[in-house]
mmCIF file of C-alpha atoms in Angstrom:
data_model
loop_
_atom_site.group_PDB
_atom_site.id
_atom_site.type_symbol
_atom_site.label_atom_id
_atom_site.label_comp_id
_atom_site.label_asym_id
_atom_site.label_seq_id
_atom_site.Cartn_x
_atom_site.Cartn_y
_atom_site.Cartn_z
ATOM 1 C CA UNK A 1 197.992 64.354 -135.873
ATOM 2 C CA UNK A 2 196.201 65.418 -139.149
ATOM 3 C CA UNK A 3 193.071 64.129 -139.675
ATOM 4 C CA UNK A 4 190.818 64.526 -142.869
ATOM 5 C CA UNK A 5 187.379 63.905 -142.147
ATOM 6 C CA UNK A 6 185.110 63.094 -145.718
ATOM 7 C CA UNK A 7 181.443 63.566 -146.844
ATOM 8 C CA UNK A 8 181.640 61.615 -150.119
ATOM 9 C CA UNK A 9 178.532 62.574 -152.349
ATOM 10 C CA UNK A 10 178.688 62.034 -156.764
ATOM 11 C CA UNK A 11 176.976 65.891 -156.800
ATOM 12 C CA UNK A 12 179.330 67.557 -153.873
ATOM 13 C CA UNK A 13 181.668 65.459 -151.649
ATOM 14 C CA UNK A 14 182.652 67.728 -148.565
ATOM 15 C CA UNK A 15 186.042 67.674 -146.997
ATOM 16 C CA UNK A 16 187.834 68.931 -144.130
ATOM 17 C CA UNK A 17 191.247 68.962 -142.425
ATOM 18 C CA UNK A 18 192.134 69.359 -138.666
ATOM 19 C CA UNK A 19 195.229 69.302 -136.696
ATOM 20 C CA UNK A 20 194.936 67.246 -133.362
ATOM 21 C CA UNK A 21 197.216 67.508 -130.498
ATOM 22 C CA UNK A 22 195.604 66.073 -127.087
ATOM 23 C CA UNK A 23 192.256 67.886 -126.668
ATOM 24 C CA UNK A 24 193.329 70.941 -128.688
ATOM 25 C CA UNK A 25 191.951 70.792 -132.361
ATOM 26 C CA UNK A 26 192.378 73.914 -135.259
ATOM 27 C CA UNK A 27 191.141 73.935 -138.189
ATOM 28 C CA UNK A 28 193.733 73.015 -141.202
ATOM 29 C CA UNK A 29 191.252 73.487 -144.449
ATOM 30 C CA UNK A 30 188.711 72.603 -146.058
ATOM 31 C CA UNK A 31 186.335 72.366 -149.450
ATOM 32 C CA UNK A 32 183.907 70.526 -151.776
ATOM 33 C CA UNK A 33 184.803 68.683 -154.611
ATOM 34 C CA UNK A 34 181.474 69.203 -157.008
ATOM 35 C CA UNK A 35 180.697 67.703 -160.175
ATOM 36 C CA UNK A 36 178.833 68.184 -163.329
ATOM 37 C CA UNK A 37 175.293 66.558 -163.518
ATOM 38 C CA UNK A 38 175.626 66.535 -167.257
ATOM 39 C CA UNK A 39 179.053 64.748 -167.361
ATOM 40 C CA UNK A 40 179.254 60.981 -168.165
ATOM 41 C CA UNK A 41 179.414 59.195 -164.632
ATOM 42 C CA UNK A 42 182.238 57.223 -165.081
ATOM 43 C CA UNK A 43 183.989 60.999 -165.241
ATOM 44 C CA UNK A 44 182.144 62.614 -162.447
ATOM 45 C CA UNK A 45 183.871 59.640 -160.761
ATOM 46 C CA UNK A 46 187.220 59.909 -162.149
ATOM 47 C CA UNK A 47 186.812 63.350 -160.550
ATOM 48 C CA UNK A 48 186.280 62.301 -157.337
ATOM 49 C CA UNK A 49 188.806 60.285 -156.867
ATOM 50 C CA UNK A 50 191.535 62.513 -158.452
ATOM 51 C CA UNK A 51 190.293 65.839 -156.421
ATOM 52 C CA UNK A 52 190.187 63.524 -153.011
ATOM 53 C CA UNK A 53 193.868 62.377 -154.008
ATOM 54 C CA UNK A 54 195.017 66.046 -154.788
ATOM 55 C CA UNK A 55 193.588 67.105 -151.307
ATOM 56 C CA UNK A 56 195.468 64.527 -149.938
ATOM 57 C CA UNK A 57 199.074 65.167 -151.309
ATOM 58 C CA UNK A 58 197.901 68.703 -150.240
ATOM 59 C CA UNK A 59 197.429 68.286 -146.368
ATOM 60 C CA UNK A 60 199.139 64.767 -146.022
ATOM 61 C CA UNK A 61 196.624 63.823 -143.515
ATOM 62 C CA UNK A 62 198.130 60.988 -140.688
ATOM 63 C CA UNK A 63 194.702 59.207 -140.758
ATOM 64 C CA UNK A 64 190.980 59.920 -142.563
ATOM 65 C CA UNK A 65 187.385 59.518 -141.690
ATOM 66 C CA UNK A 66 183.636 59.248 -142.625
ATOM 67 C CA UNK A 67 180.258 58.467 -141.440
ATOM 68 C CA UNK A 68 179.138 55.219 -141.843
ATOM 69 C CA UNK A 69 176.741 55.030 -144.749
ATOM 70 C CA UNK A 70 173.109 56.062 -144.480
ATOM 71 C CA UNK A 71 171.508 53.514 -146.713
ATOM 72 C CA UNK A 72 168.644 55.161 -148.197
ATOM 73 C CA UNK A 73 165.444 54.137 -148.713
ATOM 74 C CA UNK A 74 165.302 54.827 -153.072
ATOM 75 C CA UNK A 75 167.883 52.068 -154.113
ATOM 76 C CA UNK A 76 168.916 54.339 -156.874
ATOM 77 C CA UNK A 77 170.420 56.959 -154.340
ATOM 78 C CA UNK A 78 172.055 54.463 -151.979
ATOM 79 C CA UNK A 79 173.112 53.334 -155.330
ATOM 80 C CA UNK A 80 174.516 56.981 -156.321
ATOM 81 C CA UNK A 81 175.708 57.809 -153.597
ATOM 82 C CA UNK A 82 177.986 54.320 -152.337
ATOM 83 C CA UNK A 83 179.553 54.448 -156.084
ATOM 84 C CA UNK A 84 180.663 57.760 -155.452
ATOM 85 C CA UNK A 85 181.989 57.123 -152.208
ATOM 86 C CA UNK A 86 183.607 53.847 -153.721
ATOM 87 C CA UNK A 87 185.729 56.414 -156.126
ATOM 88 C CA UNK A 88 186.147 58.922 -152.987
ATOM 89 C CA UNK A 89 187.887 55.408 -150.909
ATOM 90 C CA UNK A 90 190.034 54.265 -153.644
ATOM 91 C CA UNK A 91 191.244 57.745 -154.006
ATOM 92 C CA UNK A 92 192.000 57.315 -150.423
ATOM 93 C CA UNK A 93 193.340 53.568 -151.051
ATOM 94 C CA UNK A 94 195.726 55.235 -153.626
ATOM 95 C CA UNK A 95 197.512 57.218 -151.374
ATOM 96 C CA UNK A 96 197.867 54.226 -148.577
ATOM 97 C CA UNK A 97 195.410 56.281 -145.960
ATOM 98 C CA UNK A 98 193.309 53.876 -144.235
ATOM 99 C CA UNK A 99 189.742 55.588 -143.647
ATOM 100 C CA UNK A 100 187.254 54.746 -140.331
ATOM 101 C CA UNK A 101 183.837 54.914 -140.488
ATOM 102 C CA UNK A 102 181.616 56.504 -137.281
ATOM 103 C CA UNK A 103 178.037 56.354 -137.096
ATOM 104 C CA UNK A 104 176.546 59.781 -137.536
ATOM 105 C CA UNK A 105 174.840 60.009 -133.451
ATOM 106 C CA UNK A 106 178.692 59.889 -132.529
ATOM 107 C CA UNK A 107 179.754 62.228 -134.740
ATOM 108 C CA UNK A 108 176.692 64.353 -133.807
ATOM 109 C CA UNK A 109 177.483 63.516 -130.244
ATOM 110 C CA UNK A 110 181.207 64.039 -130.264
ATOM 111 C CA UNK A 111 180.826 67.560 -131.604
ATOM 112 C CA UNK A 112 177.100 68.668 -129.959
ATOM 113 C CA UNK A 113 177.415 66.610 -127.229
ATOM 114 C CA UNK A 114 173.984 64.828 -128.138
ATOM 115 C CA UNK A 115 173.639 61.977 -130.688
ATOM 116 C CA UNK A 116 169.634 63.904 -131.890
ATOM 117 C CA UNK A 117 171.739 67.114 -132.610
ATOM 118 C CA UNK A 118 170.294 68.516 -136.155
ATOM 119 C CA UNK A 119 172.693 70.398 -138.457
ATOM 120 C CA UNK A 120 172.024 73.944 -137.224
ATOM 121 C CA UNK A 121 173.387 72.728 -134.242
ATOM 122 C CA UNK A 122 176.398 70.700 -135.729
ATOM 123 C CA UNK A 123 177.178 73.970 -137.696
ATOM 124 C CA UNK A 124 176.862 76.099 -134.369
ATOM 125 C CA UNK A 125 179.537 74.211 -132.734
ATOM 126 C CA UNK A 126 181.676 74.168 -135.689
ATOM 127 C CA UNK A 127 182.044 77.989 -135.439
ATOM 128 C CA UNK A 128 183.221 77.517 -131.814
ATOM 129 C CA UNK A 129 185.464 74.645 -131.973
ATOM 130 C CA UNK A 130 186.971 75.815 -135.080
ATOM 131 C CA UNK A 131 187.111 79.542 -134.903
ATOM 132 C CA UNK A 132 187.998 81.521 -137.863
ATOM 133 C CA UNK A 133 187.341 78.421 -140.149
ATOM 134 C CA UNK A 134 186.015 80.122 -143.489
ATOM 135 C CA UNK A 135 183.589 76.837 -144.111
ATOM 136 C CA UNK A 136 182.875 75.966 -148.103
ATOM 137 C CA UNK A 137 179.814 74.768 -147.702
ATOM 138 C CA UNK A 138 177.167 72.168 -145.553
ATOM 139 C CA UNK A 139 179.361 69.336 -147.075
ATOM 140 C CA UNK A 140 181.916 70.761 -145.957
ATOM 141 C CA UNK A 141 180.913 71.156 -142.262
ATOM 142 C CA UNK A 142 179.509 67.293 -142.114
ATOM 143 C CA UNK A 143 183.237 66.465 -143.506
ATOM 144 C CA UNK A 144 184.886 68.658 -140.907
ATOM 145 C CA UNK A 145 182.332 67.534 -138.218
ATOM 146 C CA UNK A 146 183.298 63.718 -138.910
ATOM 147 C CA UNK A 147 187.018 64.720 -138.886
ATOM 148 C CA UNK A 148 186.269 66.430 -135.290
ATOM 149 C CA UNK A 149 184.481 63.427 -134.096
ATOM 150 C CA UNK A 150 187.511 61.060 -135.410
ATOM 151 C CA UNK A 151 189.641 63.320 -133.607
ATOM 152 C CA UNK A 152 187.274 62.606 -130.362
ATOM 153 C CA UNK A 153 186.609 58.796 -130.886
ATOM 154 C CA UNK A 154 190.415 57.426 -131.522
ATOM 155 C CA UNK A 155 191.225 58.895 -128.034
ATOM 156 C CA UNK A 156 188.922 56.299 -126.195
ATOM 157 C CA UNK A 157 190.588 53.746 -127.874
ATOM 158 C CA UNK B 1 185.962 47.877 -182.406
ATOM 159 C CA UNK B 2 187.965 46.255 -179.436
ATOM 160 C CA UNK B 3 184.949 45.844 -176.801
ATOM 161 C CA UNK B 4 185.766 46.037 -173.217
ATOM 162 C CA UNK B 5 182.970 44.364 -170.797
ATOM 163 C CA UNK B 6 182.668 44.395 -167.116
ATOM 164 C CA UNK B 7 181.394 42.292 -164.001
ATOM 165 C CA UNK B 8 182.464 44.748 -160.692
ATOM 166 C CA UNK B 9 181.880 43.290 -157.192
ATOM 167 C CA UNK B 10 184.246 43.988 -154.691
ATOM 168 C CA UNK B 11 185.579 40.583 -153.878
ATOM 169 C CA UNK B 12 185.825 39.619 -157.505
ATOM 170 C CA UNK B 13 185.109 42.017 -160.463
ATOM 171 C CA UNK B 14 185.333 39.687 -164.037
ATOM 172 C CA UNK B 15 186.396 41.804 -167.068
ATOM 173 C CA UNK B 16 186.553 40.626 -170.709
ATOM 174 C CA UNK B 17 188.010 42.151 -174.100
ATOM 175 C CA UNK B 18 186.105 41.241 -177.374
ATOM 176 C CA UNK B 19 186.516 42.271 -181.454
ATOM 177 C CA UNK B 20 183.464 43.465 -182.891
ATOM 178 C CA UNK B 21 183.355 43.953 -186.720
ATOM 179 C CA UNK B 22 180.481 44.055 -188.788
ATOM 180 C CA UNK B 23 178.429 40.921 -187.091
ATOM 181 C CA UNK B 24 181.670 39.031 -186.495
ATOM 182 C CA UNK B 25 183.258 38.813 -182.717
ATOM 183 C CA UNK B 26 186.090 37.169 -181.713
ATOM 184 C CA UNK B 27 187.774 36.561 -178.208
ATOM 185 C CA UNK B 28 190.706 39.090 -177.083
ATOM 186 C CA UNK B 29 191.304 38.632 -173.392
ATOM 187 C CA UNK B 30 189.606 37.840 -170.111
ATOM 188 C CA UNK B 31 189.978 37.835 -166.448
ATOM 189 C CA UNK B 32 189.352 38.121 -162.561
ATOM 190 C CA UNK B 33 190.163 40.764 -160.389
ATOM 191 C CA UNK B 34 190.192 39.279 -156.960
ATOM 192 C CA UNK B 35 190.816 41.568 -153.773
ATOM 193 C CA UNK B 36 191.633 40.113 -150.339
ATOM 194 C CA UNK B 37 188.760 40.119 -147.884
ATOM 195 C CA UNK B 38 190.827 40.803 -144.935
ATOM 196 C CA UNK B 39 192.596 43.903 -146.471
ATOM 197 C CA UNK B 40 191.067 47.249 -145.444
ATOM 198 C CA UNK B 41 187.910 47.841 -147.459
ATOM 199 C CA UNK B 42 189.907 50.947 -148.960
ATOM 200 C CA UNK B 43 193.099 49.101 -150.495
ATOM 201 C CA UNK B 44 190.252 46.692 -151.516
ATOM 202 C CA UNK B 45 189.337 49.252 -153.807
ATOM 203 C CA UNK B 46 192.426 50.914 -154.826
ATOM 204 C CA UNK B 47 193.448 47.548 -156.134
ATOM 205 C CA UNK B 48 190.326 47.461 -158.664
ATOM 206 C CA UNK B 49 190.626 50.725 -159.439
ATOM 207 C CA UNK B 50 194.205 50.561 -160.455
ATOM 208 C CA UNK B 51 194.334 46.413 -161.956
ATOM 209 C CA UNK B 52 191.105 48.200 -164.309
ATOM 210 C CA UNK B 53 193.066 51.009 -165.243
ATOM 211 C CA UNK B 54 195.722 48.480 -166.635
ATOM 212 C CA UNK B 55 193.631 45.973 -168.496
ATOM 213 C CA UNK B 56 192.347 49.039 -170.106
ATOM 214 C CA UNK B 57 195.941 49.821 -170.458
ATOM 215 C CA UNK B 58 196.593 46.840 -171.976
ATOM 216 C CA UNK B 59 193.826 46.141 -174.398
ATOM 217 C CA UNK B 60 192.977 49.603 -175.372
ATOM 218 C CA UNK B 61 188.991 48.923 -175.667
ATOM 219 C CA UNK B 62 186.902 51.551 -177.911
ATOM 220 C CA UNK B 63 184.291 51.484 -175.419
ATOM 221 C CA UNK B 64 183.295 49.246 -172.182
ATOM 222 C CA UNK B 65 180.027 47.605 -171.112
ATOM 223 C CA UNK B 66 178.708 46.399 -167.694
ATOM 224 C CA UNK B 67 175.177 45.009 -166.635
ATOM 225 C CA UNK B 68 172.703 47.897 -164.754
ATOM 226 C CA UNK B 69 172.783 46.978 -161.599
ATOM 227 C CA UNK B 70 171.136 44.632 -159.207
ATOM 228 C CA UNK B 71 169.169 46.639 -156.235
ATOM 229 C CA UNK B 72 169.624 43.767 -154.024
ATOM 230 C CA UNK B 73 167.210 43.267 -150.831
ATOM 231 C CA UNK B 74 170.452 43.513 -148.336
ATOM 232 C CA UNK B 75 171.361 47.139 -148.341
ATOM 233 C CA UNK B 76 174.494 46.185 -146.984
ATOM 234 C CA UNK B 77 175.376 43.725 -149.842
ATOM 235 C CA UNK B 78 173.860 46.381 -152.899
ATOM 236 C CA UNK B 79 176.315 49.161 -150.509
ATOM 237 C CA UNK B 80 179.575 47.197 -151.367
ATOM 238 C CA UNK B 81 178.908 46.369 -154.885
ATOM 239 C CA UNK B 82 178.231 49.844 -155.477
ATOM 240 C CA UNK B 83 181.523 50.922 -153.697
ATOM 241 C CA UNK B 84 183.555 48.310 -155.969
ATOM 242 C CA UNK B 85 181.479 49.887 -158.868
ATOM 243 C CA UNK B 86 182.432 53.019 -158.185
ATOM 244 C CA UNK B 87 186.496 52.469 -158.164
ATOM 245 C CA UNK B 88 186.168 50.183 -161.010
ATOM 246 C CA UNK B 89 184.310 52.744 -162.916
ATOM 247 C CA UNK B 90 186.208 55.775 -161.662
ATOM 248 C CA UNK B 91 189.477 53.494 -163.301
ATOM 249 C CA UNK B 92 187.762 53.478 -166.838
ATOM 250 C CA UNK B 93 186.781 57.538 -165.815
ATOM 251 C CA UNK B 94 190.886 58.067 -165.441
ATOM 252 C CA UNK B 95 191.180 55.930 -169.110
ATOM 253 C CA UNK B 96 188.605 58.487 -170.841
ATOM 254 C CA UNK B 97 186.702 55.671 -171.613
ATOM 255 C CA UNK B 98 182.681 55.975 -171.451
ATOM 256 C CA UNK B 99 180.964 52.780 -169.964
ATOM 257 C CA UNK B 100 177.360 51.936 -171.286
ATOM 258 C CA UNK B 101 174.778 50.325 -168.856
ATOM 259 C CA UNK B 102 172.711 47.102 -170.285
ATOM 260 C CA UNK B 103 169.721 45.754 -168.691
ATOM 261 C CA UNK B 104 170.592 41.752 -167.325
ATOM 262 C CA UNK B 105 167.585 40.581 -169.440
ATOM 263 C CA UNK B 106 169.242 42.333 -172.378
ATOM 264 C CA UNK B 107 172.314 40.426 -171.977
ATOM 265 C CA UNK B 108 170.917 37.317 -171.939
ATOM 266 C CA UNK B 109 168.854 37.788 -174.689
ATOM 267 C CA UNK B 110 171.365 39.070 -176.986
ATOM 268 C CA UNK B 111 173.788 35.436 -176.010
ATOM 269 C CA UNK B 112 171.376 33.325 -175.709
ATOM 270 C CA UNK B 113 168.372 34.490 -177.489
ATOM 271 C CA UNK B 114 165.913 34.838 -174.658
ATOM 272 C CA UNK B 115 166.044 37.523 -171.771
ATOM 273 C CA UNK B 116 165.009 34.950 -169.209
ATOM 274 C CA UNK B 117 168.053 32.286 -169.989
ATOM 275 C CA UNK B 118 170.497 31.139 -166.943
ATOM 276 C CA UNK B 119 174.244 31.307 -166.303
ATOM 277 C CA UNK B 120 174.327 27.815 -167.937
ATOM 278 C CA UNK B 121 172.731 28.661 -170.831
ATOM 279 C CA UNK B 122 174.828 32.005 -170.997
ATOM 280 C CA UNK B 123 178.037 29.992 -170.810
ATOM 281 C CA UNK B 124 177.246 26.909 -173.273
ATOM 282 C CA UNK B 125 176.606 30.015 -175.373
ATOM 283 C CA UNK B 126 179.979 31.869 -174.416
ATOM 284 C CA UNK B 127 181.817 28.677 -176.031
ATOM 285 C CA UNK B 128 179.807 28.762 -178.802
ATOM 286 C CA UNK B 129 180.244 32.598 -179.703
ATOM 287 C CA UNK B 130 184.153 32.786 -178.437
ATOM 288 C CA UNK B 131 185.333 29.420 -179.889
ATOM 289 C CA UNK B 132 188.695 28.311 -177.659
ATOM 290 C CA UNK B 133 188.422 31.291 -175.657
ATOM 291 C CA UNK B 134 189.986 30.022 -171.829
ATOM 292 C CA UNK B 135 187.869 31.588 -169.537
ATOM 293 C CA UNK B 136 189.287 32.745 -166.032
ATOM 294 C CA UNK B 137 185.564 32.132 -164.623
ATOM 295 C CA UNK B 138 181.890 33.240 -163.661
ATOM 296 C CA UNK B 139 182.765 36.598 -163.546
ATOM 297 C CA UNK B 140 184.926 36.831 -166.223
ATOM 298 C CA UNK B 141 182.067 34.998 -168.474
ATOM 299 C CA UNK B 142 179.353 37.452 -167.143
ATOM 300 C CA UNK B 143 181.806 40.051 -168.627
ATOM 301 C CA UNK B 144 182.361 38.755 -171.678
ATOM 302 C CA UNK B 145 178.428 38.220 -171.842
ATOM 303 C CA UNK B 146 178.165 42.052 -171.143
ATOM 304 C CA UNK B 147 180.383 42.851 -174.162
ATOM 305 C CA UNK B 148 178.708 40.519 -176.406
ATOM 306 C CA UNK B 149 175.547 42.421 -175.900
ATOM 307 C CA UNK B 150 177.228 45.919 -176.251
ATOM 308 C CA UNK B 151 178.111 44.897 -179.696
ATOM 309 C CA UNK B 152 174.498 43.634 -180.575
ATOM 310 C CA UNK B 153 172.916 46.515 -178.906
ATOM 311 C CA UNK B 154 174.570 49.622 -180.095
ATOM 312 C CA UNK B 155 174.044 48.373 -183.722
ATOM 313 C CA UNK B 156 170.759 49.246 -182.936
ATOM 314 C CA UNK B 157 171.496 52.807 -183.119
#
């Protein structure tokens, strides 16, 4: 099972690909797809959702993930940030990949162990769980922490 | 100047193509984009993405127009129109086509006359400006309402 776990933001939307057979996971790739403050928006979105496609035909993940939104408390960057991750889904909608969302204590849980874990912590375990994994960038990590945590949560199911 | 206006929300996003030249407008095209509630919230937004991407297709708009948008006081609610936003604008993104941002009291005050006028007044006004223009509905009037105004308000500048 590939999974590609996402941390859609318009400045720098993480992302990260795992392989997961039973409770073995290795790390597949990963990146962040960054755009240009200056651009037009309606092109820093374009870009979004044409780098999250090209990742996809990439790695051809089985299923993909996020964390369920933090709604913020400025309006303007919930704004910012859900219209980015609107362009990040329909990339994801484009290429038939249906995408769950996790709260972020069960990501934090499912890769620390506790749902309070800060992102030292998160990025800690990432180096053990994923060994060798040459990690992009904090965006990156979140996305491969959420993919790790997908990989955790489907199994209860 | 072919004028391409826009209503995105995720269960129905209105769009609406007008002629602009010199102070005269006339009626090209309008419609709804409707997306199935039950479908996963990602194919939701493919399908705006892509049914945008092909009205612009169609109608070959100089530029496009939608309303700022609404903060609304449910997070959740502001969350998904933000998400719809963000495919529909990512669709005019993939088109090369820049979308301008007008203030709601702006667009009622270039239709109608007066910023504080209601979706009434904006329509009676709609038939009035677009004579025999067949309109799909609400959304596809606020659109058309949105493209009105771009033409007012950019010969401003």
């Amino acid at each position: 099972m590939i999974i590609l776990g996402l941390d859609p933001s318009l400045s720098c939307t993480g992302w990260g690909v795992i392989r997961s057979e039973g409770s073995r996971i290795a790390h597949i790739a990963n990146g962040q797809i960054k755009t240009v403050a200056k651009a037009p928006m309606v092109e820093r979105l374009h870009q979004l959702h044409e780098a999250v496609s090209a990742v996809i035909t990439a790695h051809a993940p089985d299923r993909a993930a996020c964390e369920e939104v933090f709604v913020n408390k400025n309006p303007q960057s919930t704004l910012k940030l859900a219209q980015a991750r609107g362009a990040v889904l329909a990339g994801c909608g484009a290429k038939g990949l249906i995408v769950s969302e996790h709260a972020a204590r069960l990501v934090k849980k499912a890769v620390v162990g506790t749902g309070g874990a800060d992102k030292a912590q998160v990025q800690a375990m990432l180096k053990v769980l994923l060994p060798g994994a040459d990690i992009a960038g904090a965006d990156a990590a979140d996305a491969l922490a959420v993919a790790i945590a997908d990989a955790h949560l489907s199994k209860q199911f």
